[in-house]
């Protein structure tokens, strides 16, 4: 039986990248309690099949609901692309139709229309997100005149997770993908970073992007979208506890999570280990 008492806002990611989303949300909405869950033991999700990503995400969302969350943000582009819709349509009605699961692709798709003049947009993301074409579908739904070009960046996540984002070796991999996407469509004037790890590569991304091409990082747009969502849905907002607390959970070694999380958060945190599945 799921609790009806107010609880934290859940933020789920396959690993550490969702911490960039959590950080942006806390900047705009510091009053709420948050519960972050990283499925680090089974990361990365990017190369995994739709069915596997759906099952892993489903397990994580249910666990966050069992721990008191009424609202869960999938702070992971792959989970948002491959699992969100099925969970919303098939699982939520059976678990509790009053609870909500939101993704991080739509908020960026909503604002992109005001951020491009050429109406040519690029997406740099994991293989799973690019193959799902979720960004293309969302953007075309809202802005049918925008042409979307996507390129997968398979080595970018490991660069960030192994603390190599600032290394000279990272330049090769960043430049290669930017050159590739600009060659596919030289008219691109805005690029969405469709993976929550990629903001940590921002200095190198900006270094190799042609002048006049803007980079769109998701965090602030997701946070603004969540703020507006809570204002529009007071019945959900009332169920979000407000003690400004944050708790972190990982399916991996807590010490390893603490060490890597500092790359994303720049602060000391306490972490608890849990098992999913």
mmCIF file of C-alpha atoms in Angstrom:
data_model
loop_
_atom_site.group_PDB
_atom_site.id
_atom_site.type_symbol
_atom_site.label_atom_id
_atom_site.label_comp_id
_atom_site.label_asym_id
_atom_site.label_seq_id
_atom_site.Cartn_x
_atom_site.Cartn_y
_atom_site.Cartn_z
ATOM 1 C CA UNK A 1 0.000 0.000 0.000
ATOM 2 C CA UNK A 2 1.483 3.356 -1.064
ATOM 3 C CA UNK A 3 1.527 6.139 1.531
ATOM 4 C CA UNK A 4 -0.779 9.148 1.083
ATOM 5 C CA UNK A 5 1.323 11.457 3.304
ATOM 6 C CA UNK A 6 3.386 14.216 1.631
ATOM 7 C CA UNK A 7 6.752 12.925 0.416
ATOM 8 C CA UNK A 8 9.858 13.979 -1.499
ATOM 9 C CA UNK A 9 10.046 14.633 -5.231
ATOM 10 C CA UNK A 10 11.841 11.650 -6.752
ATOM 11 C CA UNK A 11 14.565 12.114 -9.369
ATOM 12 C CA UNK A 12 15.747 8.977 -11.159
ATOM 13 C CA UNK A 13 18.708 8.413 -13.463
ATOM 14 C CA UNK A 14 20.660 5.397 -14.641
ATOM 15 C CA UNK A 15 23.780 6.989 -13.162
ATOM 16 C CA UNK A 16 25.159 10.401 -12.263
ATOM 17 C CA UNK A 17 23.920 12.613 -15.103
ATOM 18 C CA UNK A 18 20.549 13.234 -13.469
ATOM 19 C CA UNK A 19 22.430 15.112 -10.749
ATOM 20 C CA UNK A 20 22.753 18.019 -13.214
ATOM 21 C CA UNK A 21 18.936 18.016 -13.476
ATOM 22 C CA UNK A 22 18.509 17.760 -9.694
ATOM 23 C CA UNK A 23 20.964 20.641 -9.173
ATOM 24 C CA UNK A 24 19.031 22.897 -11.588
ATOM 25 C CA UNK A 25 15.689 21.976 -9.983
ATOM 26 C CA UNK A 26 17.015 22.735 -6.491
ATOM 27 C CA UNK A 27 18.241 26.131 -7.693
ATOM 28 C CA UNK A 28 14.699 27.100 -8.686
ATOM 29 C CA UNK A 29 12.719 25.048 -6.141
ATOM 30 C CA UNK A 30 14.902 24.788 -2.998
ATOM 31 C CA UNK A 31 11.981 24.436 -0.571
ATOM 32 C CA UNK A 32 11.040 20.866 -1.519
ATOM 33 C CA UNK A 33 12.407 17.515 -0.308
ATOM 34 C CA UNK A 34 14.173 15.413 -2.951
ATOM 35 C CA UNK A 35 15.063 11.740 -3.214
ATOM 36 C CA UNK A 36 17.637 10.926 -5.891
ATOM 37 C CA UNK A 37 18.073 7.351 -7.129
ATOM 38 C CA UNK A 38 20.941 6.369 -9.420
ATOM 39 C CA UNK A 39 20.883 2.846 -10.869
ATOM 40 C CA UNK A 40 24.664 2.935 -11.195
ATOM 41 C CA UNK A 41 25.059 -0.839 -10.942
ATOM 42 C CA UNK A 42 23.223 -1.287 -14.254
ATOM 43 C CA UNK A 43 24.384 1.875 -16.058
ATOM 44 C CA UNK A 44 24.704 2.885 -18.816
ATOM 45 C CA UNK A 45 21.162 2.575 -20.172
ATOM 46 C CA UNK A 46 22.017 4.147 -23.547
ATOM 47 C CA UNK A 47 22.929 0.933 -25.460
ATOM 48 C CA UNK A 48 20.208 -1.221 -23.830
ATOM 49 C CA UNK A 49 16.983 -2.335 -25.543
ATOM 50 C CA UNK A 50 13.625 -0.623 -25.050
ATOM 51 C CA UNK A 51 12.299 -3.570 -23.022
ATOM 52 C CA UNK A 52 15.256 -3.619 -20.626
ATOM 53 C CA UNK A 53 15.238 0.165 -20.096
ATOM 54 C CA UNK A 54 11.489 0.066 -19.489
ATOM 55 C CA UNK A 55 11.783 -2.738 -16.920
ATOM 56 C CA UNK A 56 14.690 -1.099 -15.052
ATOM 57 C CA UNK A 57 12.946 2.289 -15.029
ATOM 58 C CA UNK A 58 9.685 0.739 -13.909
ATOM 59 C CA UNK A 59 11.439 -0.911 -10.941
ATOM 60 C CA UNK A 60 13.052 2.391 -9.940
ATOM 61 C CA UNK A 61 9.864 4.458 -10.195
ATOM 62 C CA UNK A 62 7.901 1.922 -8.150
ATOM 63 C CA UNK A 63 10.615 1.933 -5.472
ATOM 64 C CA UNK A 64 10.514 5.749 -5.273
ATOM 65 C CA UNK A 65 6.720 5.608 -4.934
ATOM 66 C CA UNK A 66 7.086 3.022 -2.149
ATOM 67 C CA UNK A 67 9.509 5.411 -0.425
ATOM 68 C CA UNK A 68 6.876 8.142 -0.322
ATOM 69 C CA UNK A 69 7.256 10.055 -3.603
ATOM 70 C CA UNK A 70 4.064 11.231 -5.322
ATOM 71 C CA UNK A 71 5.942 12.769 -8.234
ATOM 72 C CA UNK A 72 8.989 11.278 -10.005
ATOM 73 C CA UNK A 73 11.141 13.019 -12.607
ATOM 74 C CA UNK A 74 13.009 10.737 -15.008
ATOM 75 C CA UNK A 75 16.247 12.751 -15.009
ATOM 76 C CA UNK A 76 17.576 10.487 -17.744
ATOM 77 C CA UNK A 77 17.036 11.040 -21.462
ATOM 78 C CA UNK A 78 17.216 7.319 -22.298
ATOM 79 C CA UNK A 79 14.568 6.442 -19.686
ATOM 80 C CA UNK A 80 12.432 9.391 -20.817
ATOM 81 C CA UNK A 81 12.751 8.210 -24.424
ATOM 82 C CA UNK A 82 12.230 4.492 -23.904
ATOM 83 C CA UNK A 83 10.077 4.079 -20.777
ATOM 84 C CA UNK A 84 8.113 7.211 -19.845
ATOM 85 C CA UNK A 85 5.085 6.769 -22.082
ATOM 86 C CA UNK A 86 4.563 3.090 -21.208
ATOM 87 C CA UNK A 87 4.835 3.813 -17.471
ATOM 88 C CA UNK A 88 2.386 6.720 -17.747
ATOM 89 C CA UNK A 89 -0.149 4.786 -19.797
ATOM 90 C CA UNK A 90 0.126 1.226 -18.477
ATOM 91 C CA UNK A 91 1.632 1.239 -14.976
ATOM 92 C CA UNK A 92 0.414 4.410 -13.237
ATOM 93 C CA UNK A 93 -3.315 3.577 -13.481
ATOM 94 C CA UNK A 94 -2.669 0.292 -11.644
ATOM 95 C CA UNK A 95 -0.212 1.663 -9.074
ATOM 96 C CA UNK A 96 -1.981 4.917 -8.200
ATOM 97 C CA UNK A 97 -3.655 7.191 -10.772
ATOM 98 C CA UNK A 98 -2.990 10.184 -8.482
ATOM 99 C CA UNK A 99 0.806 9.856 -8.810
ATOM 100 C CA UNK A 100 2.825 11.363 -11.640
ATOM 101 C CA UNK A 101 5.954 10.549 -13.655
ATOM 102 C CA UNK A 102 7.478 13.277 -15.846
ATOM 103 C CA UNK A 103 10.335 13.161 -18.353
ATOM 104 C CA UNK A 104 12.965 15.663 -19.447
ATOM 105 C CA UNK A 105 12.582 15.638 -23.238
ATOM 106 C CA UNK A 106 9.344 17.587 -23.605
ATOM 107 C CA UNK A 107 10.420 20.719 -21.640
ATOM 108 C CA UNK A 108 13.348 21.257 -24.030
ATOM 109 C CA UNK A 109 11.180 20.502 -27.070
ATOM 110 C CA UNK A 110 8.686 23.126 -25.893
ATOM 111 C CA UNK A 111 11.236 25.973 -25.752
ATOM 112 C CA UNK A 112 13.358 25.133 -28.799
ATOM 113 C CA UNK A 113 11.063 27.065 -31.141
ATOM 114 C CA UNK A 114 12.141 30.335 -29.514
ATOM 115 C CA UNK A 115 15.842 29.424 -29.582
ATOM 116 C CA UNK A 116 16.409 28.823 -33.308
ATOM 117 C CA UNK A 117 16.175 31.301 -36.169
ATOM 118 C CA UNK A 118 17.216 28.988 -39.024
ATOM 119 C CA UNK A 119 14.720 26.293 -37.843
ATOM 120 C CA UNK A 120 17.547 23.755 -38.114
ATOM 121 C CA UNK A 121 18.324 22.076 -34.769
ATOM 122 C CA UNK A 122 20.876 19.459 -33.713
ATOM 123 C CA UNK A 123 20.658 16.802 -30.990
ATOM 124 C CA UNK A 124 23.771 15.294 -29.397
ATOM 125 C CA UNK A 125 22.794 12.333 -27.214
ATOM 126 C CA UNK A 126 23.382 8.668 -26.387
ATOM 127 C CA UNK A 127 22.800 5.973 -28.963
ATOM 128 C CA UNK A 128 19.534 4.926 -27.276
ATOM 129 C CA UNK A 129 18.073 8.436 -27.275
ATOM 130 C CA UNK A 130 19.051 9.081 -30.905
ATOM 131 C CA UNK A 131 17.646 5.723 -32.082
ATOM 132 C CA UNK A 132 14.369 6.337 -30.252
ATOM 133 C CA UNK A 133 13.877 9.584 -32.233
ATOM 134 C CA UNK A 134 12.029 10.937 -29.188
ATOM 135 C CA UNK A 135 13.396 14.454 -29.617
ATOM 136 C CA UNK A 136 12.497 14.471 -33.295
ATOM 137 C CA UNK A 137 8.939 13.366 -32.539
ATOM 138 C CA UNK A 138 8.383 15.828 -29.686
ATOM 139 C CA UNK A 139 9.875 18.766 -31.574
ATOM 140 C CA UNK A 140 7.972 18.007 -34.800
ATOM 141 C CA UNK A 141 4.741 17.696 -32.818
ATOM 142 C CA UNK A 142 5.190 21.172 -31.345
ATOM 143 C CA UNK A 143 7.179 22.845 -34.155
ATOM 144 C CA UNK A 144 6.495 21.058 -37.484
ATOM 145 C CA UNK A 145 8.695 23.538 -39.377
ATOM 146 C CA UNK A 146 11.901 22.615 -37.492
ATOM 147 C CA UNK A 147 14.338 20.178 -39.103
ATOM 148 C CA UNK A 148 16.076 17.979 -36.499
ATOM 149 C CA UNK A 149 19.432 16.219 -36.991
ATOM 150 C CA UNK A 150 20.714 13.827 -34.336
ATOM 151 C CA UNK A 151 24.169 12.340 -33.722
ATOM 152 C CA UNK A 152 25.082 9.744 -31.075
ATOM 153 C CA UNK A 153 28.156 10.464 -28.923
ATOM 154 C CA UNK A 154 29.045 7.064 -27.412
ATOM 155 C CA UNK A 155 32.278 8.129 -25.678
ATOM 156 C CA UNK A 156 31.041 11.306 -24.026
ATOM 157 C CA UNK A 157 29.442 9.680 -20.953
ATOM 158 C CA UNK A 158 32.581 7.673 -20.018
ATOM 159 C CA UNK A 159 34.680 10.840 -20.431
ATOM 160 C CA UNK A 160 32.562 12.539 -17.783
ATOM 161 C CA UNK A 161 32.216 9.562 -15.436
ATOM 162 C CA UNK A 162 35.957 8.845 -15.457
ATOM 163 C CA UNK A 163 36.736 12.491 -14.724
ATOM 164 C CA UNK A 164 38.290 13.054 -18.153
ATOM 165 C CA UNK A 165 35.986 15.904 -19.242
ATOM 166 C CA UNK A 166 38.801 18.459 -18.907
ATOM 167 C CA UNK A 167 41.542 16.253 -20.360
ATOM 168 C CA UNK A 168 43.228 16.923 -23.739
ATOM 169 C CA UNK A 169 42.005 13.491 -24.883
ATOM 170 C CA UNK A 170 38.398 14.647 -24.604
ATOM 171 C CA UNK A 171 38.992 17.256 -27.327
ATOM 172 C CA UNK A 172 39.255 14.583 -30.027
ATOM 173 C CA UNK A 173 35.907 12.960 -29.184
ATOM 174 C CA UNK A 174 34.053 16.251 -28.729
ATOM 175 C CA UNK A 175 35.396 17.816 -31.938
ATOM 176 C CA UNK A 176 34.649 14.647 -33.930
ATOM 177 C CA UNK A 177 30.912 14.655 -33.093
ATOM 178 C CA UNK A 178 30.485 18.403 -33.511
ATOM 179 C CA UNK A 179 32.193 18.287 -36.909
ATOM 180 C CA UNK A 180 29.942 15.353 -37.820
ATOM 181 C CA UNK A 181 26.650 17.060 -36.928
ATOM 182 C CA UNK A 182 27.607 20.356 -38.576
ATOM 183 C CA UNK A 183 28.609 18.468 -41.753
ATOM 184 C CA UNK A 184 25.214 16.743 -41.799
ATOM 185 C CA UNK A 185 23.426 20.109 -41.601
ATOM 186 C CA UNK A 186 25.517 23.315 -41.779
ATOM 187 C CA UNK A 187 22.358 25.399 -41.193
ATOM 188 C CA UNK A 188 22.036 24.237 -37.551
ATOM 189 C CA UNK A 189 22.012 27.252 -35.215
ATOM 190 C CA UNK A 190 21.040 25.488 -31.954
ATOM 191 C CA UNK A 191 22.213 22.183 -30.487
ATOM 192 C CA UNK A 192 20.391 20.401 -27.670
ATOM 193 C CA UNK A 193 22.544 18.373 -25.293
ATOM 194 C CA UNK A 194 20.235 15.367 -25.045
ATOM 195 C CA UNK A 195 22.176 13.660 -22.261
ATOM 196 C CA UNK A 196 22.461 14.916 -18.706
ATOM 197 C CA UNK A 197 26.211 14.209 -18.568
ATOM 198 C CA UNK A 198 27.055 16.485 -21.469
ATOM 199 C CA UNK A 199 26.885 19.869 -19.658
ATOM 200 C CA UNK A 200 30.148 18.878 -17.956
ATOM 201 C CA UNK A 201 31.763 18.928 -21.415
ATOM 202 C CA UNK A 202 30.404 22.421 -22.117
ATOM 203 C CA UNK A 203 33.783 24.249 -22.306
ATOM 204 C CA UNK A 204 35.031 21.864 -25.004
ATOM 205 C CA UNK A 205 31.687 21.831 -26.832
ATOM 206 C CA UNK A 206 31.710 25.624 -27.051
ATOM 207 C CA UNK A 207 35.356 25.556 -28.148
ATOM 208 C CA UNK A 208 34.589 23.524 -31.280
ATOM 209 C CA UNK A 209 31.154 24.852 -32.211
ATOM 210 C CA UNK A 210 31.013 27.361 -35.067
ATOM 211 C CA UNK A 211 30.233 30.969 -34.122
ATOM 212 C CA UNK A 212 26.509 31.654 -33.973
ATOM 213 C CA UNK A 213 25.511 28.143 -32.871
ATOM 214 C CA UNK A 214 23.994 28.075 -29.387
ATOM 215 C CA UNK A 215 24.113 25.115 -26.982
ATOM 216 C CA UNK A 216 21.007 24.195 -25.020
ATOM 217 C CA UNK A 217 21.472 22.394 -21.722
ATOM 218 C CA UNK A 218 18.295 20.854 -20.302
ATOM 219 C CA UNK A 219 18.525 21.534 -16.565
ATOM 220 C CA UNK A 220 17.125 25.071 -16.382
ATOM 221 C CA UNK A 221 14.298 24.300 -18.810
ATOM 222 C CA UNK A 222 13.320 21.150 -16.906
ATOM 223 C CA UNK A 223 13.358 23.116 -13.626
ATOM 224 C CA UNK A 224 11.211 25.935 -15.076
ATOM 225 C CA UNK A 225 8.814 23.387 -16.543
ATOM 226 C CA UNK A 226 8.501 21.598 -13.175
ATOM 227 C CA UNK A 227 7.853 24.895 -11.395
ATOM 228 C CA UNK A 228 5.056 25.718 -13.860
ATOM 229 C CA UNK A 229 3.691 22.160 -13.570
ATOM 230 C CA UNK A 230 3.414 22.403 -9.770
ATOM 231 C CA UNK A 231 1.687 25.781 -10.088
ATOM 232 C CA UNK A 232 -0.828 24.272 -12.526
ATOM 233 C CA UNK A 233 -1.399 21.145 -10.396
ATOM 234 C CA UNK A 234 -1.878 22.243 -6.749
ATOM 235 C CA UNK A 235 -3.217 18.773 -5.862
ATOM 236 C CA UNK A 236 0.230 17.325 -6.692
ATOM 237 C CA UNK A 237 2.142 20.261 -5.178
ATOM 238 C CA UNK A 238 0.416 19.754 -1.810
ATOM 239 C CA UNK A 239 1.770 16.187 -1.721
ATOM 240 C CA UNK A 240 5.396 17.355 -2.057
ATOM 241 C CA UNK A 241 7.091 17.669 1.345
ATOM 242 C CA UNK A 242 8.875 20.965 2.039
ATOM 243 C CA UNK A 243 11.808 20.625 4.439
ATOM 244 C CA UNK A 244 14.504 21.417 1.842
ATOM 245 C CA UNK A 245 16.115 18.000 2.396
ATOM 246 C CA UNK A 246 17.928 15.829 -0.167
ATOM 247 C CA UNK A 247 18.665 12.107 0.119
ATOM 248 C CA UNK A 248 20.713 10.043 -2.316
ATOM 249 C CA UNK A 249 20.354 6.358 -3.179
ATOM 250 C CA UNK A 250 22.494 4.199 -5.453
ATOM 251 C CA UNK A 251 22.450 0.563 -6.570
ATOM 252 C CA UNK A 252 26.269 0.680 -6.645
ATOM 253 C CA UNK A 253 28.957 1.200 -4.028
ATOM 254 C CA UNK A 254 27.979 4.314 -1.984
ATOM 255 C CA UNK A 255 31.614 5.447 -1.642
ATOM 256 C CA UNK A 256 32.109 5.334 -5.397
ATOM 257 C CA UNK A 257 28.870 7.276 -5.871
ATOM 258 C CA UNK A 258 29.955 9.925 -3.350
ATOM 259 C CA UNK A 259 33.275 10.396 -5.089
ATOM 260 C CA UNK A 260 31.788 10.681 -8.600
ATOM 261 C CA UNK A 261 28.797 12.768 -7.494
ATOM 262 C CA UNK A 262 31.146 15.521 -6.357
ATOM 263 C CA UNK A 263 32.075 16.059 -10.031
ATOM 264 C CA UNK A 264 28.432 16.981 -10.655
ATOM 265 C CA UNK A 265 27.418 18.645 -7.378
ATOM 266 C CA UNK A 266 30.602 20.163 -5.898
ATOM 267 C CA UNK A 267 29.368 19.307 -2.397
ATOM 268 C CA UNK A 268 29.732 16.539 0.204
ATOM 269 C CA UNK A 269 26.775 14.147 0.336
ATOM 270 C CA UNK A 270 25.627 11.045 2.201
ATOM 271 C CA UNK A 271 24.535 8.053 0.109
ATOM 272 C CA UNK A 272 22.575 4.884 0.860
ATOM 273 C CA UNK A 273 22.813 1.629 -1.090
ATOM 274 C CA UNK A 274 19.633 -0.108 -2.295
ATOM 275 C CA UNK A 275 18.822 -3.043 -4.594
ATOM 276 C CA UNK A 276 16.375 -2.976 -7.493
ATOM 277 C CA UNK A 277 14.795 -5.895 -9.293
#
